[in-house]
Amino acid sequence: MATRTVEDYIKRIYLEQQAGLELVPFGRLASAMDVVPGTVTTMVKALADSGLVGYEPRQGVRLTPAGEMLALHVLRRHRLIELFLVRVLRFDWSEVHDEAEELEHAVSERLIERIDELLGRPGYDPHGDPIPDATGRVAQRNLESLSSARSSGRGTIARIADQDPEFLRYATDRGLIPGAVLTVESVDPIGESIRLVVGDRSLTLGRTAAAKILVAWASPLGSDLDRVDAGTNG
Amino acid sequence: MATRTVEDYIKRIYLEQQAGLELVPFGRLASAMDVVPGTVTTMVKALADSGLVGYEPRQGVRLTPAGEMLALHVLRRHRLIELFLVRVLRFDWSEVHDEAEELEHAVSERLIERIDELLGRPGYDPHGDPIPDATGRVAQRNLESLSSARSSGRGTIARIADQDPEFLRYATDRGLIPGAVLTVESVDPIGESIRLVVGDRSLTLGRTAAAKILVAWASPLGSDLDRVDAGTNG
DNA sequence: CTCACTATTTTGAACACTCAAATTGGAATA
DNA sequence: TATTCCAATTTGAGTGTTCAAAATAGTGAG
Ligand SMILES: [Mn+2]
Ligand SMILES: [Mn+2]
Ligand SMILES: [Mn+2]
Ligand SMILES: [Mn+2]
């Protein structure tokens, strides 16, 4: 059985790859895992020995198919737990991440199956992240970051790519939650801000905040000039 | 923060003391924790260093007040989780122990508080074990083991002192569950068996099986000649 | 009082994970 | 081309938990 540490490393590598890196640099992994670089070198070698990752010395790590399977299972547990905490235990979506970070390593396959069943086999967690099914399959969506909007338009918020409780509470206060319909009023590329309307509120977001809001546009719009590089959590 | 291992040792020592030992012998702890004796010697020293236990060399260990507090908190988590799994997730009471054994180390204080609230601040877990409150207070009951019955009589099953799924399923099949009313028909001290009626069923139990059934007698009856020495789990 | 037996302790080692600090490799720069 | 710089690696060490196997202490039997 993979230890808690191994599961967290593998999940992290998966999320970094998901965010666009083919090969995750050791330094990035070190800061994401909050350990010193030498620790990553050691761990990556151990992970490679157990067949979960491959790596190019001085270049970075990449998951093997076995590693990806493990990552998907951990992510499945994490996201189902988050949704369970929100739906059944009435936690706020801003405070479930840390709890899930622990529980994801403690729940049995049987318990996760019960939770999945009780929740009606949901496809997405409270933050809009897709929940892999028991075989590891994940729904693919073509979302665009609000920061990539080039002109005004209308869309639905599908995902918030940040787990920080403070940001999530800020988003909640402004109605920026998955499912909410939003209208881009204007974009200021030089000032790096975007004006929008959500419900009956009108607000302005800066580029990095906007980058965390993933939207499904009602009509084709926006460009893919800047990559969706936010969202490295579960 | 106490590690998972420390929490399990402390809980085990508490339960052994609860079962009548003032000073828990190292060998007993070793077999209960499924480690070799030398490991216990090492661990007990470490636990003593952190102020959770005291010990007499070659005699045994005993919890300090700090150790007892920790034990009660772990037991609280364990038992609330068991009840939650039964009530909310519809697990069978025979299969919740192992799951709780893991989760008890992963849940936050906040989550346990939610669960406690959701369940209506219950006093007992599915096996009839008392649930300590947030301050560590536990209900005290004067229960007697069915194996201590000396003559016929009537009582209510209050606790089943065994976590083995097989035994629990056996008990379920015969209606031997907490809350069930039972009548002792006859006791055979030589043959070490006891005949009883539960609901509309009549059955015979041997001494060790009967020792695991803890009863609150309807009328004063039975003796306390043999100690309640079963029941070393949570 | 001595022997044998058993429970406990000691010793030396391992595994998983981590750090601090010194070293090295490679890429970009001058 | 030689230098500089940063990322990655190596080395040596420490913590927590565990084992196998040898040594020891205390008990009870003879
Ligand atoms: Mn985690
Ligand atoms: Mn999430
Ligand atoms: Mn446990
Ligand atoms: Mn129980």
PDB file of N, CA and C (backbone and C1' of nucleotides) in Angstrom, chain C residues 1-29:
ATOM      1  P    DC C   1      20.595 -18.947  50.961  1.00  0.00           P
ATOM      2  O5'  DC C   1      20.385 -20.486  50.463  1.00  0.00           O
ATOM      3  C5'  DC C   1      21.498 -21.334  50.579  1.00  0.00           C
ATOM      4  C4'  DC C   1      21.724 -22.029  49.262  1.00  0.00           C
ATOM      5  C3'  DC C   1      22.209 -21.142  48.132  1.00  0.00           C
ATOM      6  O3'  DC C   1      23.087 -21.944  47.326  1.00  0.00           O
ATOM      7  C1'  DC C   1      20.073 -22.012  47.561  1.00  0.00           C
ATOM      8  P    DT C   2      24.028 -21.344  46.163  1.00  0.00           P
ATOM      9  O5'  DT C   2      23.359 -22.052  44.903  1.00  0.00           O
ATOM     10  C5'  DT C   2      23.293 -23.482  44.903  1.00  0.00           C
ATOM     11  C4'  DT C   2      22.389 -23.936  43.778  1.00  0.00           C
ATOM     12  C3'  DT C   2      22.720 -23.332  42.409  1.00  0.00           C
ATOM     13  O3'  DT C   2      22.763 -24.423  41.497  1.00  0.00           O
ATOM     14  C1'  DT C   2      20.425 -23.066  42.868  1.00  0.00           C
ATOM     15  P    DC C   3      23.236 -24.201  39.969  1.00  0.00           P
ATOM     16  O5'  DC C   3      21.891 -24.573  39.199  1.00  0.00           O
ATOM     17  C5'  DC C   3      21.151 -25.733  39.599  1.00  0.00           C
ATOM     18  C4'  DC C   3      19.837 -25.748  38.845  1.00  0.00           C
ATOM     19  C3'  DC C   3      19.970 -25.349  37.386  1.00  0.00           C
ATOM     20  O3'  DC C   3      19.359 -26.373  36.609  1.00  0.00           O
ATOM     21  C1'  DC C   3      18.321 -24.005  38.481  1.00  0.00           C
ATOM     22  P    DA C   4      19.375 -26.320  35.044  1.00  0.00           P
ATOM     23  O5'  DA C   4      17.898 -25.809  34.765  1.00  0.00           O
ATOM     24  C5'  DA C   4      16.800 -26.409  35.478  1.00  0.00           C
ATOM     25  C4'  DA C   4      15.535 -25.670  35.121  1.00  0.00           C
ATOM     26  C3'  DA C   4      15.401 -25.323  33.641  1.00  0.00           C
ATOM     27  O3'  DA C   4      14.059 -25.601  33.303  1.00  0.00           O
ATOM     28  C1'  DA C   4      15.242 -23.352  34.925  1.00  0.00           C
ATOM     29  P    DC C   5      13.544 -25.584  31.817  1.00  0.00           P
ATOM     30  O5'  DC C   5      12.569 -24.336  31.867  1.00  0.00           O
ATOM     31  C5'  DC C   5      11.601 -24.274  32.924  1.00  0.00           C
ATOM     32  C4'  DC C   5      10.958 -22.894  32.897  1.00  0.00           C
ATOM     33  C3'  DC C   5      10.704 -22.379  31.492  1.00  0.00           C
ATOM     34  O3'  DC C   5       9.329 -22.051  31.406  1.00  0.00           O
ATOM     35  C1'  DC C   5      11.853 -20.761  32.795  1.00  0.00           C
ATOM     36  P    DT C   6       8.661 -21.616  30.040  1.00  0.00           P
ATOM     37  O5'  DT C   6       8.359 -20.061  30.289  1.00  0.00           O
ATOM     38  C5'  DT C   6       7.770 -19.659  31.513  1.00  0.00           C
ATOM     39  C4'  DT C   6       7.899 -18.159  31.632  1.00  0.00           C
ATOM     40  C3'  DT C   6       7.579 -17.422  30.332  1.00  0.00           C
ATOM     41  O3'  DT C   6       6.675 -16.379  30.654  1.00  0.00           O
ATOM     42  C1'  DT C   6       9.683 -16.735  31.163  1.00  0.00           C
ATOM     43  P    DA C   7       5.961 -15.476  29.584  1.00  0.00           P
ATOM     44  O5'  DA C   7       6.315 -14.000  30.080  1.00  0.00           O
ATOM     45  C5'  DA C   7       6.287 -13.685  31.468  1.00  0.00           C
ATOM     46  C4'  DA C   7       7.086 -12.423  31.673  1.00  0.00           C
ATOM     47  C3'  DA C   7       6.824 -11.355  30.619  1.00  0.00           C
ATOM     48  O3'  DA C   7       6.667 -10.116  31.300  1.00  0.00           O
ATOM     49  C1'  DA C   7       9.132 -11.886  30.635  1.00  0.00           C
ATOM     50  P    DT C   8       6.408  -8.744  30.566  1.00  0.00           P
ATOM     51  O5'  DT C   8       7.896  -8.152  30.423  1.00  0.00           O
ATOM     52  C5'  DT C   8       8.649  -7.912  31.597  1.00  0.00           C
ATOM     53  C4'  DT C   8      10.064  -7.506  31.228  1.00  0.00           C
ATOM     54  C3'  DT C   8      10.170  -6.292  30.309  1.00  0.00           C
ATOM     55  O3'  DT C   8      10.807  -5.277  31.067  1.00  0.00           O
ATOM     56  C1'  DT C   8      11.698  -8.014  29.677  1.00  0.00           C
ATOM     57  P    DT C   9      11.180  -3.850  30.444  1.00  0.00           P
ATOM     58  O5'  DT C   9      12.665  -4.117  29.895  1.00  0.00           O
ATOM     59  C5'  DT C   9      13.681  -4.490  30.812  1.00  0.00           C
ATOM     60  C4'  DT C   9      14.988  -4.630  30.054  1.00  0.00           C
ATOM     61  C3'  DT C   9      15.327  -3.423  29.182  1.00  0.00           C
ATOM     62  O3'  DT C   9      16.611  -2.974  29.585  1.00  0.00           O
ATOM     63  C1'  DT C   9      15.576  -5.439  27.965  1.00  0.00           C
ATOM     64  P    DT C  10      17.240  -1.636  28.978  1.00  0.00           P
ATOM     65  O5'  DT C  10      18.336  -2.238  27.976  1.00  0.00           O
ATOM     66  C5'  DT C  10      19.196  -3.277  28.432  1.00  0.00           C
ATOM     67  C4'  DT C  10      19.971  -3.826  27.258  1.00  0.00           C
ATOM     68  C3'  DT C  10      20.535  -2.764  26.314  1.00  0.00           C
ATOM     69  O3'  DT C  10      21.937  -2.963  26.238  1.00  0.00           O
ATOM     70  C1'  DT C  10      19.422  -4.474  25.095  1.00  0.00           C
ATOM     71  P    DT C  11      22.887  -1.906  25.523  1.00  0.00           P
ATOM     72  O5'  DT C  11      23.106  -2.546  24.073  1.00  0.00           O
ATOM     73  C5'  DT C  11      23.443  -3.932  23.963  1.00  0.00           C
ATOM     74  C4'  DT C  11      23.409  -4.340  22.516  1.00  0.00           C
ATOM     75  C3'  DT C  11      23.873  -3.257  21.543  1.00  0.00           C
ATOM     76  O3'  DT C  11      24.909  -3.804  20.748  1.00  0.00           O
ATOM     77  C1'  DT C  11      21.827  -4.218  20.832  1.00  0.00           C
ATOM     78  P    DG C  12      25.829  -2.886  19.806  1.00  0.00           P
ATOM     79  O5'  DG C  12      25.281  -3.283  18.366  1.00  0.00           O
ATOM     80  C5'  DG C  12      25.030  -4.644  18.040  1.00  0.00           C
ATOM     81  C4'  DG C  12      24.274  -4.698  16.735  1.00  0.00           C
ATOM     82  C3'  DG C  12      24.647  -3.584  15.750  1.00  0.00           C
ATOM     83  O3'  DG C  12      24.720  -4.151  14.456  1.00  0.00           O
ATOM     84  C1'  DG C  12      22.347  -3.552  16.122  1.00  0.00           C
ATOM     85  P    DA C  13      25.207  -3.281  13.179  1.00  0.00           P
ATOM     86  O5'  DA C  13      23.892  -3.311  12.265  1.00  0.00           O
ATOM     87  C5'  DA C  13      23.198  -4.539  12.095  1.00  0.00           C
ATOM     88  C4'  DA C  13      21.793  -4.267  11.612  1.00  0.00           C
ATOM     89  C3'  DA C  13      21.715  -3.237  10.474  1.00  0.00           C
ATOM     90  O3'  DA C  13      21.251  -3.890   9.313  1.00  0.00           O
ATOM     91  C1'  DA C  13      20.001  -2.920  12.098  1.00  0.00           C
ATOM     92  P    DA C  14      21.322  -3.174   7.892  1.00  0.00           P
ATOM     93  O5'  DA C  14      19.795  -2.880   7.522  1.00  0.00           O
ATOM     94  C5'  DA C  14      18.822  -3.890   7.701  1.00  0.00           C
ATOM     95  C4'  DA C  14      17.465  -3.241   7.753  1.00  0.00           C
ATOM     96  C3'  DA C  14      17.261  -2.188   6.659  1.00  0.00           C
ATOM     97  O3'  DA C  14      16.296  -2.672   5.752  1.00  0.00           O
ATOM     98  C1'  DA C  14      16.482  -1.445   8.804  1.00  0.00           C
ATOM     99  P    DC C  15      16.069  -1.855   4.395  1.00  0.00           P
ATOM    100  O5'  DC C  15      14.648  -1.155   4.525  1.00  0.00           O
ATOM    101  C5'  DC C  15      13.613  -1.698   5.333  1.00  0.00           C
ATOM    102  C4'  DC C  15      12.559  -0.619   5.506  1.00  0.00           C
ATOM    103  C3'  DC C  15      12.581   0.397   4.363  1.00  0.00           C
ATOM    104  O3'  DC C  15      11.238   0.685   3.991  1.00  0.00           O
ATOM    105  C1'  DC C  15      12.869   1.490   6.424  1.00  0.00           C
ATOM    106  P    DA C  16      10.943   1.506   2.650  1.00  0.00           P
ATOM    107  O5'  DA C  16      10.310   2.866   3.179  1.00  0.00           O
ATOM    108  C5'  DA C  16       9.182   2.827   4.024  1.00  0.00           C
ATOM    109  C4'  DA C  16       8.948   4.225   4.510  1.00  0.00           C
ATOM    110  C3'  DA C  16       9.064   5.285   3.405  1.00  0.00           C
ATOM    111  O3'  DA C  16       7.988   6.199   3.577  1.00  0.00           O
ATOM    112  C1'  DA C  16      10.518   5.808   5.169  1.00  0.00           C
ATOM    113  P    DC C  17       7.699   7.272   2.417  1.00  0.00           P
ATOM    114  O5'  DC C  17       8.334   8.596   3.028  1.00  0.00           O
ATOM    115  C5'  DC C  17       7.825   9.086   4.264  1.00  0.00           C
ATOM    116  C4'  DC C  17       8.817  10.055   4.843  1.00  0.00           C
ATOM    117  C3'  DC C  17       9.202  11.223   3.948  1.00  0.00           C
ATOM    118  O3'  DC C  17       8.470  12.361   4.386  1.00  0.00           O
ATOM    119  C1'  DC C  17      10.991  10.425   5.327  1.00  0.00           C
ATOM    120  P    DT C  18       8.470  13.706   3.591  1.00  0.00           P
ATOM    121  O5'  DT C  18       9.725  14.497   4.163  1.00  0.00           O
ATOM    122  C5'  DT C  18       9.668  15.012   5.484  1.00  0.00           C
ATOM    123  C4'  DT C  18      11.046  15.297   6.009  1.00  0.00           C
ATOM    124  C3'  DT C  18      11.884  16.283   5.219  1.00  0.00           C
ATOM    125  O3'  DT C  18      11.497  17.607   5.521  1.00  0.00           O
ATOM    126  C1'  DT C  18      13.188  14.546   6.263  1.00  0.00           C
ATOM    127  P    DC C  19      12.160  18.841   4.743  1.00  0.00           P
ATOM    128  O5'  DC C  19      13.503  19.105   5.570  1.00  0.00           O
ATOM    129  C5'  DC C  19      13.444  19.288   6.976  1.00  0.00           C
ATOM    130  C4'  DC C  19      14.863  19.435   7.502  1.00  0.00           C
ATOM    131  C3'  DC C  19      15.635  20.521   6.760  1.00  0.00           C
ATOM    132  O3'  DC C  19      16.051  21.521   7.671  1.00  0.00           O
ATOM    133  C1'  DC C  19      16.847  18.448   6.769  1.00  0.00           C
ATOM    134  P    DA C  20      16.633  22.903   7.124  1.00  0.00           P
ATOM    135  O5'  DA C  20      18.215  22.725   7.290  1.00  0.00           O
ATOM    136  C5'  DA C  20      18.758  22.143   8.466  1.00  0.00           C
ATOM    137  C4'  DA C  20      20.254  22.057   8.320  1.00  0.00           C
ATOM    138  C3'  DA C  20      20.893  23.253   7.615  1.00  0.00           C
ATOM    139  O3'  DA C  20      22.136  23.502   8.251  1.00  0.00           O
ATOM    140  C1'  DA C  20      21.293  21.286   6.342  1.00  0.00           C
ATOM    141  P    DA C  21      22.989  24.793   7.898  1.00  0.00           P
ATOM    142  O5'  DA C  21      24.076  24.167   6.910  1.00  0.00           O
ATOM    143  C5'  DA C  21      24.738  22.963   7.302  1.00  0.00           C
ATOM    144  C4'  DA C  21      25.578  22.476   6.151  1.00  0.00           C
ATOM    145  C3'  DA C  21      26.194  23.602   5.309  1.00  0.00           C
ATOM    146  O3'  DA C  21      27.493  23.177   4.956  1.00  0.00           O
ATOM    147  C1'  DA C  21      25.031  22.141   3.924  1.00  0.00           C
ATOM    148  P    DA C  22      28.620  24.200   4.434  1.00  0.00           P
ATOM    149  O5'  DA C  22      29.352  23.301   3.335  1.00  0.00           O
ATOM    150  C5'  DA C  22      29.709  21.964   3.695  1.00  0.00           C
ATOM    151  C4'  DA C  22      29.795  21.138   2.436  1.00  0.00           C
ATOM    152  C3'  DA C  22      30.603  21.812   1.326  1.00  0.00           C
ATOM    153  O3'  DA C  22      31.489  20.856   0.766  1.00  0.00           O
ATOM    154  C1'  DA C  22      28.460  21.206   0.525  1.00  0.00           C
ATOM    155  P    DT C  23      32.405  21.171  -0.516  1.00  0.00           P
ATOM    156  O5'  DT C  23      31.545  20.565  -1.708  1.00  0.00           O
ATOM    157  C5'  DT C  23      31.227  19.179  -1.692  1.00  0.00           C
ATOM    158  C4'  DT C  23      30.548  18.854  -2.999  1.00  0.00           C
ATOM    159  C3'  DT C  23      31.315  19.344  -4.226  1.00  0.00           C
ATOM    160  O3'  DT C  23      31.600  18.193  -5.006  1.00  0.00           O
ATOM    161  C1'  DT C  23      29.013  19.926  -4.348  1.00  0.00           C
ATOM    162  P    DT C  24      32.346  18.295  -6.406  1.00  0.00           P
ATOM    163  O5'  DT C  24      31.131  18.331  -7.440  1.00  0.00           O
ATOM    164  C5'  DT C  24      30.166  17.286  -7.398  1.00  0.00           C
ATOM    165  C4'  DT C  24      29.117  17.599  -8.445  1.00  0.00           C
ATOM    166  C3'  DT C  24      29.706  17.946  -9.807  1.00  0.00           C
ATOM    167  O3'  DT C  24      29.016  17.156 -10.737  1.00  0.00           O
ATOM    168  C1'  DT C  24      28.123  19.557  -9.145  1.00  0.00           C
ATOM    169  P    DG C  25      29.562  16.939 -12.210  1.00  0.00           P
ATOM    170  O5'  DG C  25      28.301  17.370 -13.072  1.00  0.00           O
ATOM    171  C5'  DG C  25      26.987  17.055 -12.609  1.00  0.00           C
ATOM    172  C4'  DG C  25      25.999  17.823 -13.454  1.00  0.00           C
ATOM    173  C3'  DG C  25      26.460  18.049 -14.884  1.00  0.00           C
ATOM    174  O3'  DG C  25      25.350  17.732 -15.692  1.00  0.00           O
ATOM    175  C1'  DG C  25      26.028  20.144 -13.811  1.00  0.00           C
ATOM    176  P    DG C  26      25.451  17.703 -17.269  1.00  0.00           P
ATOM    177  O5'  DG C  26      24.715  19.068 -17.664  1.00  0.00           O
ATOM    178  C5'  DG C  26      23.618  19.485 -16.843  1.00  0.00           C
ATOM    179  C4'  DG C  26      23.097  20.807 -17.344  1.00  0.00           C
ATOM    180  C3'  DG C  26      23.440  21.135 -18.795  1.00  0.00           C
ATOM    181  O3'  DG C  26      22.245  21.660 -19.341  1.00  0.00           O
ATOM    182  C1'  DG C  26      24.312  22.824 -17.370  1.00  0.00           C
ATOM    183  P    DA C  27      22.083  22.128 -20.823  1.00  0.00           P
ATOM    184  O5'  DA C  27      21.748  23.667 -20.580  1.00  0.00           O
ATOM    185  C5'  DA C  27      20.937  24.017 -19.446  1.00  0.00           C
ATOM    186  C4'  DA C  27      20.790  25.520 -19.391  1.00  0.00           C
ATOM    187  C3'  DA C  27      20.875  26.191 -20.754  1.00  0.00           C
ATOM    188  O3'  DA C  27      19.907  27.225 -20.807  1.00  0.00           O
ATOM    189  C1'  DA C  27      22.653  26.971 -19.378  1.00  0.00           C
ATOM    190  P    DA C  28      19.797  28.230 -22.005  1.00  0.00           P
ATOM    191  O5'  DA C  28      20.402  29.566 -21.365  1.00  0.00           O
ATOM    192  C5'  DA C  28      19.920  29.998 -20.090  1.00  0.00           C
ATOM    193  C4'  DA C  28      20.713  31.216 -19.674  1.00  0.00           C
ATOM    194  C3'  DA C  28      20.814  32.282 -20.767  1.00  0.00           C
ATOM    195  O3'  DA C  28      20.651  33.543 -20.130  1.00  0.00           O
ATOM    196  C1'  DA C  28      22.988  31.605 -20.108  1.00  0.00           C
ATOM    197  P    DT C  29      20.830  34.890 -20.909  1.00  0.00           P
ATOM    198  O5'  DT C  29      22.294  35.338 -20.450  1.00  0.00           O
ATOM    199  C5'  DT C  29      22.590  35.379 -19.053  1.00  0.00           C
ATOM    200  C4'  DT C  29      23.978  35.945 -18.864  1.00  0.00           C
ATOM    201  C3'  DT C  29      24.278  37.168 -19.714  1.00  0.00           C
ATOM    202  O3'  DT C  29      24.869  38.151 -18.864  1.00  0.00           O
ATOM    203  C1'  DT C  29      25.961  35.526 -20.042  1.00  0.00           C
TER     204       DT C  29
END
